[in-house]
mmCIF file of C-alpha atoms in Angstrom:
data_model
loop_
_atom_site.group_PDB
_atom_site.id
_atom_site.type_symbol
_atom_site.label_atom_id
_atom_site.label_comp_id
_atom_site.label_asym_id
_atom_site.label_seq_id
_atom_site.Cartn_x
_atom_site.Cartn_y
_atom_site.Cartn_z
ATOM 1 C CA MET A 1 -14.933 62.404 -12.242
ATOM 2 C CA SER A 2 -15.095 58.891 -10.825
ATOM 3 C CA PHE A 3 -16.278 57.464 -14.154
ATOM 4 C CA PHE A 4 -13.579 59.417 -16.024
ATOM 5 C CA SER A 5 -10.886 58.191 -13.619
ATOM 6 C CA GLU A 6 -11.982 54.581 -14.027
ATOM 7 C CA MET A 7 -12.031 54.926 -17.820
ATOM 8 C CA VAL A 8 -8.506 56.399 -17.881
ATOM 9 C CA SER A 9 -7.304 53.710 -15.494
ATOM 10 C CA THR A 10 -8.801 50.990 -17.700
ATOM 11 C CA VAL A 11 -7.169 52.401 -20.816
ATOM 12 C CA PHE A 12 -3.739 52.563 -19.200
ATOM 13 C CA GLU A 13 -4.180 49.079 -17.701
ATOM 14 C CA ARG A 14 -4.990 47.613 -21.120
ATOM 15 C CA ARG A 15 -2.013 49.340 -22.675
ATOM 16 C CA TYR A 16 0.187 48.098 -19.836
ATOM 17 C CA LYS A 17 -0.999 44.527 -20.348
ATOM 18 C CA ARG A 18 -0.433 44.745 -24.099
ATOM 19 C CA GLY A 19 3.070 46.016 -23.423
ATOM 20 C CA LEU A 20 3.807 43.157 -21.064
ATOM 21 C CA LEU A 21 2.493 40.567 -23.496
ATOM 22 C CA LYS A 22 4.555 42.028 -26.321
ATOM 23 C CA GLU A 23 7.595 41.967 -24.061
ATOM 24 C CA ALA A 24 6.815 38.396 -22.977
ATOM 25 C CA ASP A 25 6.933 37.153 -26.549
ATOM 26 C CA GLY A 26 10.664 37.673 -26.648
ATOM 27 C CA ARG A 27 11.455 35.913 -23.375
ATOM 28 C CA SER A 28 11.814 32.251 -22.518
ATOM 29 C CA LEU A 29 9.310 30.460 -20.301
ATOM 30 C CA GLN A 30 11.993 30.267 -17.625
ATOM 31 C CA ASP A 31 12.538 34.041 -17.792
ATOM 32 C CA LEU A 32 8.806 34.653 -17.580
ATOM 33 C CA SER A 33 8.624 32.410 -14.508
ATOM 34 C CA GLU A 34 11.423 34.310 -12.797
ATOM 35 C CA ALA A 35 9.699 37.583 -13.688
ATOM 36 C CA LEU A 36 6.428 36.318 -12.187
ATOM 37 C CA LEU A 37 8.193 35.282 -8.987
ATOM 38 C CA SER A 38 9.741 38.742 -8.649
ATOM 39 C CA SER A 39 6.596 40.633 -9.691
ATOM 40 C CA GLN A 40 5.024 42.896 -7.084
ATOM 41 C CA GLY A 41 2.065 44.288 -9.023
ATOM 42 C CA GLU A 42 -1.287 42.549 -9.328
ATOM 43 C CA VAL A 43 -1.777 43.521 -12.970
ATOM 44 C CA SER A 44 1.720 42.591 -14.071
ATOM 45 C CA GLY A 45 1.543 39.331 -12.117
ATOM 46 C CA ALA A 46 -1.760 38.276 -13.684
ATOM 47 C CA THR A 47 -0.510 39.146 -17.159
ATOM 48 C CA LEU A 48 2.682 37.177 -16.706
ATOM 49 C CA ALA A 49 0.743 34.218 -15.276
ATOM 50 C CA ARG A 50 -1.582 34.178 -18.265
ATOM 51 C CA SER A 51 1.352 34.408 -20.662
ATOM 52 C CA ILE A 52 3.116 31.457 -18.966
ATOM 53 C CA LEU A 53 0.015 29.264 -19.003
ATOM 54 C CA ASP A 54 -0.795 30.073 -22.623
ATOM 55 C CA ARG A 55 2.793 29.492 -23.669
ATOM 56 C CA TYR A 56 2.954 26.201 -21.768
ATOM 57 C CA ALA A 57 -0.200 24.934 -23.519
ATOM 58 C CA ARG A 58 1.599 25.186 -26.864
ATOM 59 C CA LEU A 59 4.735 23.294 -25.820
ATOM 60 C CA THR A 60 5.771 19.942 -27.263
ATOM 61 C CA PRO A 61 6.308 17.043 -24.817
ATOM 62 C CA GLU A 62 10.075 17.618 -25.047
ATOM 63 C CA GLU A 63 9.657 21.311 -24.235
ATOM 64 C CA LYS A 64 7.361 20.462 -21.324
ATOM 65 C CA HIS A 65 10.084 18.168 -20.007
ATOM 66 C CA ASP A 66 12.540 21.092 -20.221
ATOM 67 C CA PHE A 67 10.136 23.330 -18.293
ATOM 68 C CA PHE A 68 9.641 20.762 -15.541
ATOM 69 C CA THR A 69 13.405 20.253 -15.379
ATOM 70 C CA PHE A 70 13.758 24.003 -14.829
ATOM 71 C CA MET A 71 11.190 23.752 -12.021
ATOM 72 C CA ALA A 72 13.042 20.786 -10.491
ATOM 73 C CA GLU A 73 16.529 22.281 -10.680
ATOM 74 C CA GLY A 74 16.172 26.038 -11.021
ATOM 75 C CA LEU A 75 13.421 26.484 -8.419
ATOM 76 C CA GLU A 76 14.681 23.955 -5.864
ATOM 77 C CA ILE A 77 15.269 24.612 -2.175
ATOM 78 C CA GLU A 78 18.722 25.738 -1.063
ATOM 79 C CA ALA A 79 19.887 23.002 1.302
ATOM 80 C CA ASP A 80 22.446 25.245 3.045
ATOM 81 C CA ALA A 81 19.728 27.794 3.818
ATOM 82 C CA VAL A 82 17.499 25.061 5.253
ATOM 83 C CA VAL A 83 20.293 23.852 7.536
ATOM 84 C CA SER A 84 21.359 27.322 8.681
ATOM 85 C CA THR A 85 17.812 28.532 9.392
ATOM 86 C CA LEU A 86 17.031 25.318 11.272
ATOM 87 C CA GLU A 87 20.111 25.815 13.429
ATOM 88 C CA ALA A 88 19.075 29.412 14.064
ATOM 89 C CA TYR A 89 15.594 28.310 15.085
ATOM 90 C CA LYS A 90 16.970 25.604 17.397
ATOM 91 C CA ALA A 91 19.293 28.114 19.002
ATOM 92 C CA ALA A 92 16.679 30.835 19.441
ATOM 93 C CA PRO A 93 13.081 29.804 18.676
ATOM 94 C CA SER A 94 10.988 32.808 17.690
ATOM 95 C CA LYS A 95 8.371 33.847 15.207
ATOM 96 C CA GLN A 96 11.026 35.298 12.902
ATOM 97 C CA SER A 97 13.453 32.367 13.087
ATOM 98 C CA TYR A 98 10.627 29.939 12.402
ATOM 99 C CA ARG A 99 9.409 32.063 9.502
ATOM 100 C CA ASP A 100 12.912 32.048 8.031
ATOM 101 C CA PHE A 101 13.146 28.274 8.358
ATOM 102 C CA ALA A 102 9.693 27.708 6.814
ATOM 103 C CA ALA A 103 10.555 29.990 3.895
ATOM 104 C CA ALA A 104 13.839 28.172 3.288
ATOM 105 C CA CYS A 105 12.048 24.796 3.251
ATOM 106 C CA GLU A 106 9.587 25.790 0.542
ATOM 107 C CA PRO A 107 10.798 25.451 -3.051
ATOM 108 C CA ARG A 108 10.180 28.508 -5.204
ATOM 109 C CA ARG A 109 8.187 26.343 -7.618
ATOM 110 C CA GLN A 110 5.358 26.210 -5.062
ATOM 111 C CA GLU A 111 5.093 29.981 -5.117
ATOM 112 C CA LEU A 112 5.265 29.922 -8.918
ATOM 113 C CA ALA A 113 2.226 27.607 -9.010
ATOM 114 C CA ARG A 114 0.349 29.851 -6.563
ATOM 115 C CA ARG A 115 1.041 32.903 -8.679
ATOM 116 C CA MET A 116 0.035 31.174 -11.882
ATOM 117 C CA ASN A 117 -3.226 30.222 -10.173
ATOM 118 C CA GLN A 118 -4.304 33.852 -9.772
ATOM 119 C CA VAL A 119 -5.917 34.119 -13.231
ATOM 120 C CA PRO A 120 -9.341 32.756 -14.234
ATOM 121 C CA GLY A 121 -9.232 29.172 -15.453
ATOM 122 C CA ALA A 122 -5.715 28.611 -14.127
ATOM 123 C CA THR A 123 -6.676 25.863 -11.671
ATOM 124 C CA ALA A 124 -7.868 23.557 -14.441
ATOM 125 C CA GLN A 125 -4.735 24.344 -16.472
ATOM 126 C CA LEU A 126 -2.504 23.508 -13.510
ATOM 127 C CA VAL A 127 -4.358 20.206 -13.025
ATOM 128 C CA ALA A 128 -3.708 19.446 -16.692
ATOM 129 C CA MET A 129 -0.065 20.478 -16.202
ATOM 130 C CA ARG A 130 0.314 17.926 -13.419
ATOM 131 C CA ASN A 131 -1.181 15.272 -15.677
ATOM 132 C CA ASP A 132 1.617 16.012 -18.164
ATOM 133 C CA LEU A 133 4.122 15.778 -15.321
ATOM 134 C CA LEU A 134 2.830 12.388 -14.182
ATOM 135 C CA LYS A 135 3.275 11.013 -17.688
ATOM 136 C CA LEU A 136 6.814 12.385 -17.986
ATOM 137 C CA MET A 137 7.816 11.014 -14.578
ATOM 138 C CA ARG A 138 7.544 7.448 -15.874
ATOM 139 C CA LYS A 139 10.705 7.977 -17.872
ATOM 140 C CA HIS A 140 12.181 10.875 -15.893
ATOM 141 C CA PRO A 141 12.069 10.098 -12.140
ATOM 142 C CA ALA A 142 14.230 13.159 -11.423
ATOM 143 C CA LEU A 143 11.024 15.187 -11.849
ATOM 144 C CA GLU A 144 9.342 13.488 -8.871
ATOM 145 C CA PRO A 145 10.101 16.294 -6.368
ATOM 146 C CA VAL A 146 8.097 18.666 -8.567
ATOM 147 C CA ASP A 147 5.096 16.361 -8.231
ATOM 148 C CA VAL A 148 5.480 16.328 -4.450
ATOM 149 C CA ASP A 149 4.919 20.084 -4.533
ATOM 150 C CA PHE A 150 1.979 19.890 -6.926
ATOM 151 C CA LYS A 151 0.328 17.248 -4.746
ATOM 152 C CA HIS A 152 0.993 19.314 -1.622
ATOM 153 C CA LEU A 153 -0.721 22.348 -3.148
ATOM 154 C CA PHE A 154 -3.627 20.394 -4.637
ATOM 155 C CA SER A 155 -4.286 18.620 -1.331
ATOM 156 C CA SER A 156 -4.926 22.066 0.143
ATOM 157 C CA TRP A 157 -6.751 23.603 -2.806
ATOM 158 C CA PHE A 158 -9.057 20.597 -3.223
ATOM 159 C CA ASN A 159 -9.728 19.708 0.400
ATOM 160 C CA ARG A 160 -13.254 18.752 1.444
ATOM 161 C CA GLY A 161 -14.109 22.261 2.624
ATOM 162 C CA PHE A 162 -13.926 23.597 -0.938
ATOM 163 C CA LEU A 163 -15.840 20.761 -2.624
ATOM 164 C CA VAL A 164 -19.517 21.041 -3.548
ATOM 165 C CA LEU A 165 -21.705 17.929 -3.752
ATOM 166 C CA ARG A 166 -24.160 18.202 -6.639
ATOM 167 C CA PRO A 167 -26.814 15.714 -7.759
ATOM 168 C CA ILE A 168 -26.543 14.820 -11.440
ATOM 169 C CA SER A 169 -29.774 13.903 -13.172
ATOM 170 C CA TRP A 170 -31.209 13.556 -16.655
ATOM 171 C CA SER A 171 -32.143 17.264 -16.468
ATOM 172 C CA SER A 172 -28.558 18.376 -15.716
ATOM 173 C CA PRO A 173 -26.827 20.530 -18.382
ATOM 174 C CA ALA A 174 -25.843 18.640 -21.503
ATOM 175 C CA ASP A 175 -22.133 19.436 -21.119
ATOM 176 C CA ILE A 176 -22.137 17.801 -17.670
ATOM 177 C CA LEU A 177 -23.931 14.731 -19.020
ATOM 178 C CA GLU A 178 -21.426 14.440 -21.853
ATOM 179 C CA LYS A 179 -18.624 14.443 -19.298
ATOM 180 C CA ILE A 180 -20.327 11.711 -17.262
ATOM 181 C CA ILE A 181 -20.337 9.548 -20.392
ATOM 182 C CA ALA A 182 -16.705 10.366 -21.134
ATOM 183 C CA TYR A 183 -15.394 9.912 -17.586
ATOM 184 C CA GLU A 184 -17.283 6.722 -16.647
ATOM 185 C CA ALA A 185 -14.421 4.365 -15.793
ATOM 186 C CA VAL A 186 -16.109 1.230 -14.432
ATOM 187 C CA HIS A 187 -19.095 0.328 -16.632
ATOM 188 C CA ALA A 188 -18.917 2.125 -19.973
ATOM 189 C CA ILE A 189 -21.945 4.172 -20.997
ATOM 190 C CA ASP A 190 -22.470 3.225 -24.637
ATOM 191 C CA SER A 191 -25.282 5.606 -25.611
ATOM 192 C CA TRP A 192 -27.540 8.406 -24.445
ATOM 193 C CA ASP A 193 -30.249 5.796 -23.876
ATOM 194 C CA ASP A 194 -27.868 3.950 -21.570
ATOM 195 C CA LEU A 195 -27.189 7.192 -19.686
ATOM 196 C CA ARG A 196 -30.922 7.862 -19.399
ATOM 197 C CA ARG A 197 -31.444 4.435 -17.812
ATOM 198 C CA ARG A 198 -28.860 5.341 -15.169
ATOM 199 C CA LEU A 199 -30.121 8.827 -14.362
ATOM 200 C CA LYS A 200 -33.820 9.278 -15.117
ATOM 201 C CA PRO A 201 -35.737 6.503 -13.275
ATOM 202 C CA THR A 202 -37.002 7.157 -9.758
ATOM 203 C CA ASP A 203 -34.764 4.408 -8.373
ATOM 204 C CA ARG A 204 -31.494 5.832 -9.734
ATOM 205 C CA ARG A 205 -29.230 8.573 -8.394
ATOM 206 C CA CYS A 206 -25.890 10.124 -9.311
ATOM 207 C CA PHE A 207 -23.793 12.544 -7.266
ATOM 208 C CA GLY A 208 -20.579 14.369 -8.043
ATOM 209 C CA PHE A 209 -18.057 16.570 -6.304
ATOM 210 C CA PHE A 210 -17.285 19.882 -7.993
ATOM 211 C CA HIS A 211 -14.807 22.656 -7.163
ATOM 212 C CA PRO A 212 -15.706 26.362 -7.494
ATOM 213 C CA ALA A 213 -12.626 26.981 -9.640
ATOM 214 C CA MET A 214 -13.671 24.153 -12.019
ATOM 215 C CA ALA A 215 -17.425 24.487 -11.724
ATOM 216 C CA GLU A 216 -18.269 22.636 -14.955
ATOM 217 C CA GLU A 217 -15.807 19.781 -14.417
ATOM 218 C CA PRO A 218 -16.792 16.916 -12.098
ATOM 219 C CA LEU A 219 -13.885 15.729 -9.964
ATOM 220 C CA ILE A 220 -15.473 12.395 -9.063
ATOM 221 C CA PHE A 221 -18.965 10.953 -9.308
ATOM 222 C CA VAL A 222 -20.828 7.943 -7.971
ATOM 223 C CA GLU A 223 -23.779 6.168 -9.588
ATOM 224 C CA VAL A 224 -26.365 4.716 -7.207
ATOM 225 C CA ALA A 225 -29.127 2.168 -7.694
ATOM 226 C CA LEU A 226 -31.986 1.998 -5.185
ATOM 227 C CA THR A 227 -33.114 -1.623 -4.860
ATOM 228 C CA ARG A 228 -34.976 -4.118 -2.741
ATOM 229 C CA GLY A 229 -32.306 -6.466 -1.473
ATOM 230 C CA ILE A 230 -28.604 -6.624 -2.305
ATOM 231 C CA PRO A 231 -27.965 -7.257 -6.028
ATOM 232 C CA ASP A 232 -25.656 -9.951 -7.380
ATOM 233 C CA SER A 233 -25.448 -8.993 -11.084
ATOM 234 C CA ILE A 234 -24.386 -5.758 -12.729
ATOM 235 C CA GLN A 235 -26.111 -6.756 -15.974
ATOM 236 C CA ASP A 236 -29.441 -7.129 -14.128
ATOM 237 C CA LEU A 237 -28.866 -3.800 -12.396
ATOM 238 C CA LEU A 238 -28.295 -1.970 -15.693
ATOM 239 C CA ALA A 239 -30.659 -3.979 -17.907
ATOM 240 C CA ASP A 240 -32.804 -2.245 -20.489
ATOM 241 C CA GLY A 241 -36.452 -2.845 -19.682
ATOM 242 C CA ARG A 242 -35.849 -3.767 -16.038
ATOM 243 C CA GLU A 243 -38.693 -3.148 -13.604
ATOM 244 C CA THR A 244 -38.286 0.123 -11.735
ATOM 245 C CA ILE A 245 -39.449 0.729 -8.178
ATOM 246 C CA ASP A 246 -40.433 3.814 -6.231
ATOM 247 C CA ALA A 247 -37.501 5.224 -4.294
ATOM 248 C CA GLU A 248 -39.519 5.030 -1.065
ATOM 249 C CA ASP A 249 -39.885 1.259 -1.508
ATOM 250 C CA ALA A 250 -36.129 0.626 -1.648
ATOM 251 C CA ASP A 251 -34.248 -0.792 1.306
ATOM 252 C CA THR A 252 -30.768 -0.780 -0.274
ATOM 253 C CA ALA A 253 -28.572 1.868 -1.894
ATOM 254 C CA VAL A 254 -26.017 0.297 -4.236
ATOM 255 C CA PHE A 255 -22.900 2.239 -5.220
ATOM 256 C CA TYR A 256 -22.143 0.422 -8.456
ATOM 257 C CA SER A 257 -19.734 2.818 -10.147
ATOM 258 C CA ILE A 258 -17.297 5.399 -8.789
ATOM 259 C CA SER A 259 -15.229 7.315 -11.341
ATOM 260 C CA ASN A 260 -12.407 9.776 -10.792
ATOM 261 C CA CYS A 261 -12.512 12.332 -13.579
ATOM 262 C CA GLN A 262 -9.278 14.333 -13.441
ATOM 263 C CA SER A 263 -6.038 12.430 -14.068
ATOM 264 C CA GLY A 264 -4.082 15.443 -12.867
ATOM 265 C CA LEU A 265 -5.597 14.978 -9.397
ATOM 266 C CA ALA A 266 -4.352 11.405 -8.992
ATOM 267 C CA GLY A 267 -3.562 10.699 -5.356
ATOM 268 C CA ILE A 268 -5.913 13.403 -4.061
ATOM 269 C CA SER A 269 -8.612 11.491 -2.191
ATOM 270 C CA PHE A 270 -12.262 12.379 -2.840
ATOM 271 C CA GLY A 271 -14.008 9.007 -2.720
ATOM 272 C CA ASN A 272 -14.028 8.648 1.054
ATOM 273 C CA SER A 273 -15.800 11.966 1.586
ATOM 274 C CA LEU A 274 -18.092 11.423 -1.389
ATOM 275 C CA ILE A 275 -19.487 8.081 -0.236
ATOM 276 C CA LYS A 276 -19.944 9.200 3.372
ATOM 277 C CA GLN A 277 -21.733 12.371 2.245
ATOM 278 C CA VAL A 278 -24.006 10.445 -0.122
ATOM 279 C CA VAL A 279 -24.825 7.901 2.590
ATOM 280 C CA SER A 280 -25.733 10.762 4.923
ATOM 281 C CA ASP A 281 -27.866 12.576 2.345
ATOM 282 C CA LEU A 282 -29.707 9.447 1.180
ATOM 283 C CA SER A 283 -30.369 8.392 4.784
ATOM 284 C CA GLN A 284 -32.130 11.707 5.380
ATOM 285 C CA GLU A 285 -34.034 11.645 2.085
ATOM 286 C CA LEU A 286 -35.062 7.973 2.298
ATOM 287 C CA PRO A 287 -35.209 6.747 5.920
ATOM 288 C CA GLY A 288 -36.336 3.312 4.705
ATOM 289 C CA LEU A 289 -32.830 2.527 3.433
ATOM 290 C CA THR A 290 -31.144 0.002 5.717
ATOM 291 C CA ASN A 291 -28.284 -1.261 3.521
ATOM 292 C CA PHE A 292 -25.530 0.748 1.847
ATOM 293 C CA VAL A 293 -23.404 -1.498 -0.325
ATOM 294 C CA THR A 294 -21.316 -1.520 -3.458
ATOM 295 C CA LEU A 295 -21.377 -3.935 -6.352
ATOM 296 C CA SER A 296 -17.699 -3.697 -7.153
ATOM 297 C CA PRO A 297 -15.341 -5.192 -9.716
ATOM 298 C CA ILE A 298 -12.254 -7.129 -8.653
ATOM 299 C CA PRO A 299 -9.941 -5.647 -11.275
ATOM 300 C CA ALA A 300 -6.632 -7.277 -10.380
ATOM 301 C CA LEU A 301 -7.816 -10.818 -9.580
ATOM 302 C CA ASN A 302 -6.788 -12.542 -12.802
ATOM 303 C CA ASN A 303 -3.476 -10.679 -12.923
ATOM 304 C CA TRP A 304 -2.742 -11.881 -9.395
ATOM 305 C CA LEU A 305 -3.672 -15.472 -10.217
ATOM 306 C CA GLU A 306 -1.290 -15.415 -13.165
ATOM 307 C CA LYS A 307 1.467 -13.772 -11.135
ATOM 308 C CA GLU A 308 1.107 -16.353 -8.359
ATOM 309 C CA ASN A 309 0.968 -19.318 -10.774
ATOM 310 C CA ALA A 310 -2.304 -20.247 -9.113
ATOM 311 C CA ASP A 311 -4.391 -23.287 -9.982
ATOM 312 C CA GLN A 312 -6.399 -21.906 -12.906
ATOM 313 C CA ALA A 313 -8.653 -24.955 -13.100
ATOM 314 C CA PHE A 314 -9.675 -24.515 -9.465
ATOM 315 C CA ALA A 315 -10.225 -20.781 -10.030
ATOM 316 C CA LYS A 316 -12.649 -21.508 -12.862
ATOM 317 C CA GLU A 317 -14.508 -24.175 -10.892
ATOM 318 C CA ASN A 318 -14.620 -22.205 -7.631
ATOM 319 C CA PRO A 319 -14.624 -18.509 -8.572
ATOM 320 C CA ALA A 320 -16.293 -17.214 -5.408
ATOM 321 C CA ALA A 321 -13.887 -19.085 -3.089
ATOM 322 C CA THR A 322 -10.925 -17.957 -5.178
ATOM 323 C CA ALA A 323 -12.040 -14.325 -5.093
ATOM 324 C CA ALA A 324 -12.718 -14.439 -1.341
ATOM 325 C CA HIS A 325 -9.257 -15.861 -0.664
ATOM 326 C CA TYR A 326 -7.741 -13.191 -2.900
ATOM 327 C CA LEU A 327 -9.612 -10.302 -1.252
ATOM 328 C CA LEU A 328 -8.736 -11.368 2.285
ATOM 329 C CA ASP A 329 -5.287 -12.888 1.904
ATOM 330 C CA ALA A 330 -3.520 -11.486 -1.174
ATOM 331 C CA LYS A 331 -1.245 -8.704 0.072
ATOM 332 C CA ARG A 332 1.336 -6.297 -1.238
ATOM 333 C CA ALA A 333 4.805 -6.060 0.287
ATOM 334 C CA ASP A 334 3.531 -3.379 2.698
ATOM 335 C CA GLY A 335 0.819 -5.689 4.042
ATOM 336 C CA MET A 336 -2.048 -3.879 2.322
ATOM 337 C CA PRO A 337 -4.514 -5.761 0.078
ATOM 338 C CA PHE A 338 -3.316 -6.406 -3.452
ATOM 339 C CA ASP A 339 -6.618 -5.283 -4.953
ATOM 340 C CA PRO A 340 -6.903 -1.492 -5.496
ATOM 341 C CA VAL A 341 -10.701 -1.372 -5.164
ATOM 342 C CA ALA A 342 -10.477 -3.344 -1.923
ATOM 343 C CA ARG A 343 -7.912 -0.873 -0.555
ATOM 344 C CA PHE A 344 -10.228 2.000 -1.409
ATOM 345 C CA HIS A 345 -13.410 0.674 0.213
ATOM 346 C CA LEU A 346 -11.732 -0.958 3.205
ATOM 347 C CA GLY A 347 -9.847 2.276 3.804
ATOM 348 C CA ASN A 348 -13.203 4.068 3.812
ATOM 349 C CA GLY A 349 -14.462 1.785 6.595
ATOM 350 C CA ALA A 350 -16.444 -0.754 4.561
ATOM 351 C CA MET A 351 -16.327 -4.526 5.040
ATOM 352 C CA VAL A 352 -16.202 -7.375 2.508
ATOM 353 C CA HIS A 353 -19.812 -8.543 2.663
ATOM 354 C CA LYS A 354 -20.476 -11.038 -0.130
ATOM 355 C CA VAL A 355 -18.807 -12.429 -3.260
ATOM 356 C CA HIS A 356 -20.789 -13.218 -6.414
ATOM 357 C CA ALA A 357 -19.633 -15.462 -9.255
ATOM 358 C CA GLY A 358 -20.988 -14.616 -12.713
ATOM 359 C CA ALA A 359 -21.939 -11.108 -11.630
ATOM 360 C CA ASP A 360 -20.308 -9.326 -14.586
ATOM 361 C CA THR A 361 -20.465 -11.161 -17.882
ATOM 362 C CA SER A 362 -19.114 -8.273 -19.942
ATOM 363 C CA ALA A 363 -15.842 -8.751 -21.817
ATOM 364 C CA ASN A 364 -14.047 -6.515 -19.325
ATOM 365 C CA GLY A 365 -15.561 -8.270 -16.321
ATOM 366 C CA LEU A 366 -14.492 -11.661 -17.612
ATOM 367 C CA LYS A 367 -11.006 -10.387 -18.397
ATOM 368 C CA GLN A 368 -10.495 -8.872 -14.949
ATOM 369 C CA SER A 369 -12.001 -11.468 -12.650
ATOM 370 C CA GLY A 370 -13.767 -14.168 -14.607
ATOM 371 C CA GLY A 371 -16.988 -12.223 -14.010
ATOM 372 C CA THR A 372 -16.790 -12.304 -10.193
ATOM 373 C CA MET A 373 -17.830 -9.200 -8.216
ATOM 374 C CA VAL A 374 -18.058 -8.246 -4.551
ATOM 375 C CA ASN A 375 -20.357 -6.303 -2.234
ATOM 376 C CA TYR A 376 -18.609 -3.993 0.209
ATOM 377 C CA LEU A 377 -20.971 -3.057 3.025
ATOM 378 C CA TYR A 378 -20.983 0.410 4.597
ATOM 379 C CA ASP A 379 -22.468 -0.120 8.050
ATOM 380 C CA VAL A 380 -22.871 3.409 9.394
ATOM 381 C CA ARG A 381 -22.436 2.170 12.963
ATOM 382 C CA LYS A 382 -19.101 0.498 12.223
ATOM 383 C CA ILE A 383 -17.430 2.646 9.566
ATOM 384 C CA SER A 384 -15.065 4.389 11.980
ATOM 385 C CA GLN A 385 -14.177 1.142 13.778
ATOM 386 C CA ASN A 386 -13.516 -0.691 10.507
ATOM 387 C CA HIS A 387 -11.416 2.176 9.211
ATOM 388 C CA GLU A 388 -9.264 2.216 12.339
ATOM 389 C CA GLN A 389 -8.694 -1.543 12.185
ATOM 390 C CA PHE A 390 -7.723 -1.387 8.539
ATOM 391 C CA VAL A 391 -5.432 1.622 8.776
ATOM 392 C CA GLY A 392 -3.888 0.729 12.124
ATOM 393 C CA GLN A 393 -3.657 -3.061 11.933
ATOM 394 C CA LYS A 394 -4.246 -3.712 8.210
ATOM 395 C CA THR A 395 -7.163 -5.913 9.170
ATOM 396 C CA VAL A 396 -9.541 -6.828 6.357
ATOM 397 C CA VAL A 397 -12.981 -6.842 7.972
ATOM 398 C CA ALA A 398 -15.253 -9.414 6.336
ATOM 399 C CA SER A 399 -18.486 -11.287 6.957
ATOM 400 C CA GLY A 400 -18.430 -14.837 8.269
ATOM 401 C CA GLU A 401 -19.634 -16.138 4.916
ATOM 402 C CA VAL A 402 -16.737 -14.546 3.061
ATOM 403 C CA ARG A 403 -14.231 -15.778 5.646
ATOM 404 C CA GLN A 404 -15.471 -19.350 5.211
ATOM 405 C CA LEU A 405 -15.148 -19.001 1.436
ATOM 406 C CA ALA A 406 -11.638 -17.609 1.798
ATOM 407 C CA THR A 407 -10.569 -20.491 4.027
ATOM 408 C CA ALA A 408 -11.930 -23.018 1.538
ATOM 409 C CA GLY A 409 -10.186 -21.251 -1.327
ATOM 410 C CA ALA A 410 -6.831 -21.179 0.450
ATOM 411 C CA ALA A 411 -7.032 -24.819 1.556
ATOM 412 C CA ILE A 412 -7.845 -26.226 -1.855
ATOM 413 C CA ARG A 413 -5.209 -24.099 -3.535
ATOM 414 C CA THR A 414 -2.606 -25.550 -1.180
ATOM 415 C CA GLY A 415 -3.717 -29.090 -1.999
ATOM 416 C CA ASP A 416 -5.589 -29.667 1.258
ATOM 417 C CA PRO A 417 -9.355 -29.878 0.590
ATOM 418 C CA SER A 418 -10.177 -30.782 4.179
#
C-alpha cells in the first residue's frame, strides 16, 4: 500500500506541476513573483520559482531592467509601516512588537529571492541575476536598493561557514581546470601546457573556495609557488623549463595570483579567509616554510601617475621609488590607499615588504605599472595587529626599506632631491 500511495502521489504531483506551468505561461513575471510570495505549498512554490528563473533567463536586457524595476518599486518596504512599528516597539518592547518592526523593515524582494532559491541550481542563477543587475545599475542608479538586498542575502549565504576549501591539481576534473583557465584574472593562462606548469610540479599549489550549492564553480582561487627565497620576477616564477624543487626544501610560499570567479558575488569578501586558511594549511603540511608573501601587480600605478600629472621621466628612471611612494602615500578621498590590490592585502593584515622594478615584463604588466611589482608579507605573528592598524587608523604598514624608497620618491617628485 505504501508503494501504491507514493506512486499515486507522484502522479498527482506531476500533473499538478504541469498544470501550474501551463498556467504560468499566461502570466507576467511580476504576477508569477506575487504568486510565489503568496504561495503556501512546497510543490507550488518550487514550481513557480523554477518558472520565474527559467522565464528570467530568456529576457532581453530591457525586460530584465523592467523586472528589476518591479523589484525596486513593487516589492519595496512601506515606510509608514516601518515608522508605526518602530513607534510601537519603542512604546512597548516585546517579542511581537520587535517581530512586527523587523518584518516591516524587510523588503518583499528579499523573501522573493529566498523563495526562488528553493529549487536546485537556483543559487547560481541568482548570482548570475545579480551580475545582470550590477551592469544595469551603471545607467540606472534607482536599482541600487535592490542590490543592497542581494548583497545582504549573499553575505549570509556565502559566509565562511558554508565555504569548502579544495586543492586544485593537475588531476582535478577537466571542467574545473577549464574554469581555472577561464577565470584566471592576473596572469593569463595561455595553454594547457601553461596550466600544467602551474599545477603539476611538486613546488606548485592551487586552492579554491567552493560552495555546496555551486559545487562545480570555484568562487575564488589562489595559485601558490613554493620557492627558496622571495622572488622578484613573475616571468622567472612561471618560466617554461625552470628548475623545480622538492616542496620540503622550500622556505617561502608565494601567492602570485588570486582570482575572483563570480562577477555576481562582487563585494562579497572571500580572499581574506582564503589566504589565512591556505597559510594555516601549508604551515601544517610544510613546517619548513618561514615566509608567506605575494608577488603582486600594482594595477593602478600608471593611471594614478597620469591623473596626478606626475614626473613621467622620474617614474621611468626610478620605478621602485615611484611605486613605493604610490603604495604608501597615494590615497583616495576616504584616506584608504588608491591601489585596489594594496587595499586588499593590507586589509588582510599583510605589510608592504619589497618593491621590484622590471618584475613583470608582459604587455599588461608594462601597461599597468611599467613592470613594477610588490611583495606583501603575511607575518603570522603580526597579521591581526597590522589589520587593526589599517582598518582603525588607515596605517599602511611597510618595511624600512620600502619606507626609505617612498621618502626618496616623494622628495624627488616635489623637486627636493635631498
